[in-house]
Amino acid sequence: MEDKKTYYVTTPIYYPSEHFHVGHCYTTVIADALARYKKAKGYDVYFLTGSDEHGQKIEDRAKKAGVSPKEYVDPIIADAKDLWKELDVDYDKFIRTTDPEHIACVQKIIQKLYDQGDIYKGYYEGWYCTPCESFWTESQLVDGKCPDCGREVKLMKEEAYFLRLSKYQKQFEEYLNEHRDLMQPESRYNEMYNNFLKPGLKDLCVSRSSVKWGIPCTFDKDQTVYVWIDALSNYISALGYLSDDDTLFKKYWPADLHLVGKEIFRFHTIIWPIILMALGLPLPKKVYGHGWLTIGGSKISKSKGNFKDPREFIKDYGADTLRYFLLSEVPFGSDGNFSEELMVERRNSDLANILGNLVNRTITMSNKYLKGSLSRIKDITDLDKEVIDQLNALDHDVEVRMDALDLPKSIEVVMNALKRLNKYIDETEPWILGKDEARYPRLNDVLYTIIEGIRLCALELKAYIPTTAEKIFEMLGTDKDTFADSTFGSVEHYQVVEKPAILFTRIDEEELKAKLAKEAEVEKVEHLKEISIDDFAKVELTVGKVIECKKHEDAKKLLVSKIDIGHGEIRQIVSGIADKISPEDFIGKKVIVVTNLKKAKIRGVESEGMILAGEDDKTLGIVSADLETGTIIH
Ligand code: MSP
C-alpha cells in the first residue's frame, strides 16, 4: 500500500501568559483548522504546539511570586492546555521547552554547531528588551525604545557566543531564489529582504551569561542558550531529532507549514532556516506570517490590557462561534479588528441566519410533509442542475483556497453555497408543494437537494466548526461525513431527526451593546487599581508651602494658591477644596505638590501642578510632610 502523504504544521510555542487572549487563539485555531482539513483529506498530519518557558522575564516573574520558574509556569501551561481543549484544538503534541528531551536536543544542536566552528566566542553589547527577549542595535531602536513593543531597553555588554549567520548569507539567498514559497505572503519577503538581507546579515548572539533560567551551554557552563535558539529548535526536538528515536523526525521533517504572527516572521524566515542550513537539514517548505487581531487599531496584547479571557466568549457563544469568527473575519495576512460585537454580528448573520435557519427549516418541512424521509432525487430540473453543479464544485473550490491558505475565502465559498440553497428554497417554495400530495415526488426532490447540499457544506465546514458539523450530520441521520462522499447524491436515503435542535440562537445586539457598555465602566475603575512602579516613578512629588491663597473669582469651590516649592520657585495652583478650607486657614500649610503635571487652565486660571488631598463627606485631609520645602518625595 502506498504511504500516506504527510503534513507537518506548527504554531509558535507560546510564552506562558496568565492572560491568554483571542490574539493567541488566532494562530492556533488557523493551524487546527488546517490540520483537521488535511487529515480529512487523507494526509498523515502532525500538528505541533507548545510553550516557550525560558528567559529573564519568567525568571523575574517567578521571583516576584516567590516560587521557582518551573513552579511558576506549570499552572499556566495547564491553563493553556485547558483553553485549547475548550476551543476544540486537536493538536498531536504539546511541547514544553522545559521538557528534558527538548533540553537535550538543544544542547546537542549547539554543541554540533560549536564543534563545526559555526558558533564562536565574542563580546556582546547591545540594547536589550526584556519583555521581547530581543537585542537591538542603536539604529534599530525607535525613539530609544524597543521597535517591537515600544518599551524601555537597557544597554548590556557581556561575553557571549555568536552564530555565523553571515557565513550562510550567500547560500541562503541562493536557496531563497529557488524557494520563494518559504516566505509567505510575498509582501513579507520584500520586507525581510530589504530590512535584513540587503544590509547584510550580522552574526547572531546565541548565548547569555546574564540569564540564568535557560538551557546551559554545553561548552560553557556560565552561559545559557539564547531563548530564540532554544524556542525555534522545538520544531525538530518535538520530532526526536538527535534522539534515540527519530522516527517522527524522519517521517515529518521538513515542516510543511510554520504558521506565525508577523512580528516573529524574521526569526522564522532568516535565523531558523540558517540554523537548519548549518545543521545540514532541509528547510521548512513554508512560513506564513499572518497579521494581528487588533482592538481599536492596536494589537491585542496583555500589556495593553485590551483583552478578555477567550473562555468567556466560549461560555457565552460556544467554541464554534469564536473559531468561525477568527477563521472568517480577518483577510488572511492582514490585520483585522476584533470585538465582541463584530463576532456576534457574524454569528447572527452567517451561523444563525444563513446556516442555522436553513437546517432548521428544511428538517422541519421534511418532517411536516414527508415524515422526515427523503430519497435520492429522480427528476433533475435545470434549476436543480444549476444548484447541484455548484455543490459539486464546492470541494475543489474550497481546496484551492485552503491550499493558498486563504481560509476566509474558503469559508466564503461555502457560505455562498448555503446562500444559494436558501434562495433555492424561495424559488421552489416547498410549502406550496406540500399542499398537494400529487406534488410530493417533486417536494422530495427539492428537499433532498437541500439536505444533500447541507451535508456537503457541513463536510467542508467540519475543519472550522467541528461541533456544529457533527450536530448537523447527526440531525441528518447520516454517517456519510467524509470527503470520500463529497459528490452530490452519495446518500441514497435520508431519515432526518424529528425535532431539529437550534444550532445558533440569535443574540440580541442591542442587549449586547448595553452589557458591553456596563462592562467598560467596571473595567475603567479596575484599570485605575494597578500601575507599575515605572508608571509611579514618573510622578514628581515635592514638599511645598502655601504662601498666598484666595478664592477663585468665578468658581466657589476653587482656591487659587501660590505655593513655594523651594529653590526659588513659586507655583500657582488651583484646587477644588474651597468648601472645606478657607484661604486664611490654608496659608502657611505644608503640602505635597505634583510638580511635573502638565499645566492646565481651570475655569480660566492657570494651574501649574496639583496639591495632594483627599476628602470624605465632612473632612478634608491635606497630605503633608514635616520636611524642608523643596524636598522631593521618593
Ligand atoms: N514564544 C514566541 C514564539 C516562539 S516560536 C519558536 C512568541 N510567543 S507569543 O506568545 O508572544 O506569541 C505566540 C503567537 O501568538 C505568535 O504567532 C503571535 O503573533 C500570536 N499573537 C499574539 N497576539 C496576537 C494578536 N493580537 N493577533 C494575532 N496573533 C497574535 O512570540
Coordinates of C-alpha atoms in Angstrom, one line a residue, residues 244-565:
D244 CA 17.5 7.7 20.2
D245 CA 14.2 7.6 18.4
D246 CA 14.0 9.9 15.5
T247 CA 11.2 8.1 13.6
L248 CA 8.9 11.1 13.7
F249 CA 11.7 13.4 12.5
K250 CA 12.4 11.1 9.6
K251 CA 8.7 10.9 8.8
Y252 CA 7.6 14.5 9.1
W253 CA 10.6 16.9 8.6
P254 CA 10.7 19.3 6.8
A255 CA 7.7 21.1 8.1
D256 CA 5.0 21.9 5.5
L257 CA 4.0 25.0 7.3
H258 CA 5.2 27.1 10.2
L259 CA 2.3 29.4 11.0
V260 CA 3.5 32.6 12.8
G261 CA 2.5 36.1 13.6
K262 CA 4.2 38.8 11.5
E263 CA 6.3 40.1 14.4
I264 CA 8.2 36.8 14.7
F265 CA 8.4 36.2 11.0
R266 CA 12.1 37.4 10.9
F267 CA 13.1 34.7 13.4
H268 CA 11.4 32.0 11.4
T269 CA 12.5 33.0 7.9
I270 CA 16.1 34.1 8.4
I271 CA 17.5 32.8 11.7
W272 CA 15.7 29.4 11.7
P273 CA 16.5 28.5 8.1
I274 CA 20.1 29.3 8.6
I275 CA 20.4 27.2 11.7
L276 CA 18.9 24.3 9.7
M277 CA 21.3 25.0 6.9
A278 CA 24.2 24.9 9.3
L279 CA 22.9 21.6 10.7
G280 CA 22.7 20.3 7.1
L281 CA 18.9 19.8 7.4
P282 CA 16.2 20.6 4.9
L283 CA 14.4 23.9 5.4
P284 CA 10.7 24.2 6.1
K285 CA 8.6 24.4 3.0
K286 CA 6.6 27.4 4.0
V287 CA 6.5 30.0 6.8
Y288 CA 3.3 32.0 6.7
G289 CA 3.3 35.3 8.6
H290 CA -0.2 36.3 9.5
G291 CA -1.4 39.7 10.6
W292 CA -2.7 40.7 14.1
L293 CA -6.1 40.9 15.6
T294 CA -6.5 44.4 16.8
I295 CA -8.7 46.3 19.1
G296 CA -9.3 49.9 18.1
G297 CA -6.4 49.6 15.7
S298 CA -3.7 48.3 18.0
K299 CA -2.6 44.8 18.6
I300 CA -4.4 42.9 21.3
S301 CA -1.9 42.3 24.0
K302 CA -1.6 41.6 27.6
S303 CA 0.5 44.7 28.3
K304 CA -2.2 46.9 26.8
G305 CA -4.9 45.3 28.9
N306 CA -7.3 45.2 26.0
F307 CA -8.1 41.5 26.3
K308 CA -10.8 39.3 27.7
D309 CA -10.4 35.6 28.6
P310 CA -11.5 33.8 25.4
R311 CA -13.2 31.3 27.7
E312 CA -15.8 33.9 28.5
F313 CA -16.7 34.1 24.8
I314 CA -16.7 30.3 24.6
K315 CA -19.0 30.1 27.6
D316 CA -21.4 32.7 26.1
Y317 CA -21.4 31.7 22.5
G318 CA -19.7 28.4 22.1
A319 CA -16.3 27.5 20.7
D320 CA -17.6 27.4 17.1
T321 CA -18.7 31.0 17.2
L322 CA -15.2 32.1 18.2
R323 CA -13.5 29.7 15.8
Y324 CA -15.7 30.8 13.0
F325 CA -15.0 34.5 13.6
L326 CA -11.3 34.0 13.9
L327 CA -11.2 32.0 10.7
S328 CA -13.5 34.0 8.6
E329 CA -13.3 37.7 9.6
V330 CA -9.7 38.7 9.0
P331 CA -8.5 38.8 5.4
F332 CA -5.6 36.4 5.6
G333 CA -2.2 38.0 6.0
S334 CA -3.7 41.4 7.1
D335 CA -4.6 42.8 10.4
G336 CA -8.2 42.7 11.4
N337 CA -10.3 44.2 14.1
F338 CA -11.7 42.1 16.9
S339 CA -14.7 43.0 19.0
E340 CA -17.4 41.0 20.7
E341 CA -20.0 42.9 18.7
L342 CA -18.3 42.0 15.4
M343 CA -18.2 38.4 16.5
V344 CA -21.8 38.4 17.4
E345 CA -22.8 40.1 14.2
R346 CA -21.0 37.3 12.3
R347 CA -22.7 34.7 14.3
N348 CA -26.1 36.2 13.8
S349 CA -25.7 36.8 10.0
D350 CA -23.8 33.7 9.0
L351 CA -24.2 31.0 11.5
A352 CA -27.7 31.7 12.8
N353 CA -29.4 33.1 9.7
I354 CA -27.7 31.5 6.7
L355 CA -26.7 28.1 8.2
G356 CA -28.9 27.6 11.2
N357 CA -32.2 28.7 9.7
L358 CA -31.6 26.6 6.6
V359 CA -31.0 23.4 8.5
N360 CA -34.0 24.1 10.8
R361 CA -36.5 25.0 8.1
T362 CA -35.5 22.1 5.9
I363 CA -35.7 19.4 8.6
T364 CA -39.0 20.9 9.8
M365 CA -40.5 20.8 6.3
S366 CA -39.2 17.2 5.7
N367 CA -41.0 16.1 8.8
K368 CA -44.1 18.1 8.2
Y369 CA -44.8 16.7 4.7
L370 CA -42.6 13.6 4.3
K371 CA -42.2 12.1 7.8
G372 CA -38.6 13.1 7.6
S373 CA -37.9 10.5 4.9
L374 CA -36.2 11.6 1.7
S375 CA -34.9 9.5 -1.2
R376 CA -32.3 10.4 -3.8
I377 CA -33.5 12.9 -6.4
K378 CA -35.1 11.4 -9.5
D379 CA -36.1 14.1 -11.9
I380 CA -33.5 16.8 -12.1
T381 CA -34.7 20.1 -13.5
D382 CA -32.5 22.9 -14.9
L383 CA -32.7 24.8 -11.7
D384 CA -31.7 21.7 -9.7
K385 CA -28.8 21.1 -12.0
E386 CA -27.5 24.6 -11.5
V387 CA -27.6 24.1 -7.7
I388 CA -26.1 20.6 -7.9
D389 CA -23.3 21.8 -10.2
Q390 CA -22.4 24.5 -7.6
L391 CA -22.4 21.9 -4.9
N392 CA -20.3 19.5 -6.8
A393 CA -17.7 22.3 -7.4
L394 CA -17.6 23.1 -3.8
D395 CA -15.0 20.6 -2.7
H396 CA -12.5 21.7 -5.4
D397 CA -13.2 25.4 -4.8
V398 CA -12.6 25.1 -1.1
E399 CA -9.4 23.0 -1.6
V400 CA -7.9 25.6 -3.9
R401 CA -8.4 28.3 -1.3
M402 CA -7.2 26.1 1.5
D403 CA -4.0 25.3 -0.4
A404 CA -3.4 29.0 -0.8
L405 CA -4.0 29.3 3.0
D406 CA -6.9 31.7 2.3
L407 CA -9.2 30.4 4.9
P408 CA -11.6 33.3 4.9
K409 CA -12.1 32.9 1.1
S410 CA -12.7 29.1 1.5
I411 CA -15.4 29.8 4.1
E412 CA -16.9 32.4 1.8
V413 CA -17.3 29.7 -0.9
V414 CA -19.2 27.5 1.5
M415 CA -21.4 30.4 2.7
N416 CA -22.2 31.3 -0.9
A417 CA -23.4 27.7 -1.5
L418 CA -25.6 27.9 1.6
K419 CA -27.0 31.3 0.4
R420 CA -27.7 29.6 -2.9
L421 CA -29.6 26.9 -1.1
N422 CA -31.7 29.5 0.8
K423 CA -32.5 31.1 -2.5
Y424 CA -33.4 27.7 -3.9
I425 CA -36.0 27.3 -1.1
D426 CA -37.6 30.6 -2.1
E427 CA -37.6 29.6 -5.8
T428 CA -39.0 26.1 -5.3
E429 CA -41.5 27.0 -2.5
P430 CA -41.7 23.6 -0.8
W431 CA -44.6 24.9 1.4
I432 CA -46.7 25.2 -1.7
L433 CA -45.7 21.8 -3.0
G434 CA -46.6 20.4 0.4
K435 CA -50.2 21.4 0.0
D436 CA -50.8 19.0 -2.8
E437 CA -49.9 15.3 -2.3
A438 CA -49.6 14.8 -6.1
R439 CA -46.6 17.1 -6.0
Y440 CA -44.8 15.1 -3.2
P441 CA -42.4 13.5 -5.6
R442 CA -41.2 17.0 -6.6
L443 CA -41.2 18.0 -3.0
N444 CA -39.0 15.0 -2.2
D445 CA -36.5 16.0 -4.9
V446 CA -36.4 19.6 -3.7
L447 CA -35.9 18.7 0.0
Y448 CA -33.4 16.0 -0.9
T449 CA -31.4 18.5 -2.9
I450 CA -31.3 20.9 0.1
I451 CA -30.5 18.3 2.6
E452 CA -27.7 16.9 0.4
G453 CA -26.4 20.4 0.0
I454 CA -26.4 20.9 3.7
R455 CA -24.4 17.7 4.1
L456 CA -21.8 18.8 1.6
C457 CA -21.5 22.2 3.2
A458 CA -21.2 20.6 6.7
L459 CA -18.4 18.4 5.2
E460 CA -16.5 21.5 4.1
L461 CA -17.1 23.3 7.4
K462 CA -16.1 20.4 9.6
A463 CA -12.5 21.6 10.0
Y464 CA -13.7 25.1 11.0
I465 CA -16.7 24.4 13.2
P466 CA -16.4 20.7 14.1
T467 CA -19.0 20.6 16.8
T468 CA -21.7 22.2 14.6
A469 CA -20.8 19.9 11.7
E470 CA -21.2 16.9 13.9
K471 CA -24.6 18.1 15.1
I472 CA -25.7 18.5 11.5
F473 CA -24.6 15.0 10.5
E474 CA -26.5 13.7 13.5
M475 CA -29.6 15.6 12.7
L476 CA -29.5 14.4 9.1
G477 CA -29.0 10.9 10.4
T478 CA -26.1 10.2 8.1
D479 CA -22.6 8.8 8.5
K480 CA -21.5 10.0 5.1
D481 CA -19.3 12.6 6.7
T482 CA -16.0 12.1 4.9
F483 CA -14.6 13.5 1.7
A484 CA -15.0 10.1 0.2
D485 CA -18.6 11.1 -0.1
S486 CA -18.2 14.6 -1.4
T487 CA -20.2 14.1 -4.5
F488 CA -23.9 15.2 -4.7
G489 CA -26.2 12.2 -4.4
S490 CA -23.8 10.0 -2.3
V491 CA -26.6 9.4 0.2
E492 CA -29.4 7.2 -1.1
H493 CA -31.9 7.8 1.6
Y494 CA -32.3 10.2 4.5
Q495 CA -34.3 9.8 7.6
V496 CA -33.8 13.1 9.4
V497 CA -34.3 13.8 13.1
E498 CA -37.9 14.6 14.1
K499 CA -37.1 17.8 16.0
P500 CA -34.2 19.8 14.8
A501 CA -32.0 21.4 17.5
I502 CA -31.4 25.1 17.2
L503 CA -27.8 25.4 16.1
F504 CA -27.2 29.0 16.9
T505 CA -29.6 31.2 18.8
R506 CA -29.8 34.8 17.6
I507 CA -28.1 37.2 20.1
D508 CA -29.8 40.4 20.7
E509 CA -27.3 43.0 19.5
E510 CA -28.9 45.9 21.5
E511 CA -28.8 43.9 24.7
L512 CA -25.1 43.1 24.0
K513 CA -24.3 46.7 23.5
A514 CA -25.8 47.6 26.8
K515 CA -23.9 44.7 28.5
L516 CA -20.6 45.8 27.0
A517 CA -21.1 49.4 28.0
K518 CA -21.6 48.3 31.6
E519 CA -18.5 46.1 31.5
A520 CA -16.5 49.0 30.1
E521 CA -17.5 51.1 33.1
V522 CA -16.3 48.4 35.5
E523 CA -13.1 48.0 33.6
K524 CA -12.3 51.7 33.8
V525 CA -12.5 51.5 37.6
E526 CA -10.5 48.3 37.7
H527 CA -7.8 49.8 35.5
L528 CA -7.1 52.5 37.9
K529 CA -6.3 49.9 40.5
E530 CA -2.9 48.9 39.2
I531 CA 0.1 50.8 37.8
S532 CA 3.7 49.6 37.5
I533 CA 6.5 51.1 39.6
D534 CA 7.8 52.7 36.4
D535 CA 4.5 54.5 36.0
F536 CA 4.6 55.7 39.6
A537 CA 8.2 56.8 39.3
K538 CA 7.1 59.2 36.6
V539 CA 5.3 61.3 39.2
E540 CA 7.4 64.1 40.8
L541 CA 6.2 64.9 44.3
T542 CA 7.7 68.0 46.1
V543 CA 7.2 69.4 49.5
G544 CA 5.7 72.9 49.2
K545 CA 4.4 75.7 51.4
V546 CA 1.3 77.8 50.8
I547 CA 2.3 81.4 50.8
E548 CA -0.8 83.1 49.3
C549 CA -4.3 81.9 48.7
K550 CA -7.6 83.4 47.6
K551 CA -11.0 82.2 46.3
H552 CA -11.4 81.8 42.6
E553 CA -13.5 84.7 41.2
D554 CA -15.9 82.6 39.2
A555 CA -16.0 79.2 41.0
K556 CA -16.9 79.0 44.6
K557 CA -15.4 75.5 45.1
L558 CA -11.9 76.6 43.9
L559 CA -9.0 78.1 45.7
V560 CA -6.1 79.7 43.8
S561 CA -2.9 79.4 45.8
K562 CA 0.7 80.4 45.4
I563 CA 3.0 77.6 46.6
D564 CA 6.7 77.9 47.4
I565 CA 8.2 74.6 46.1

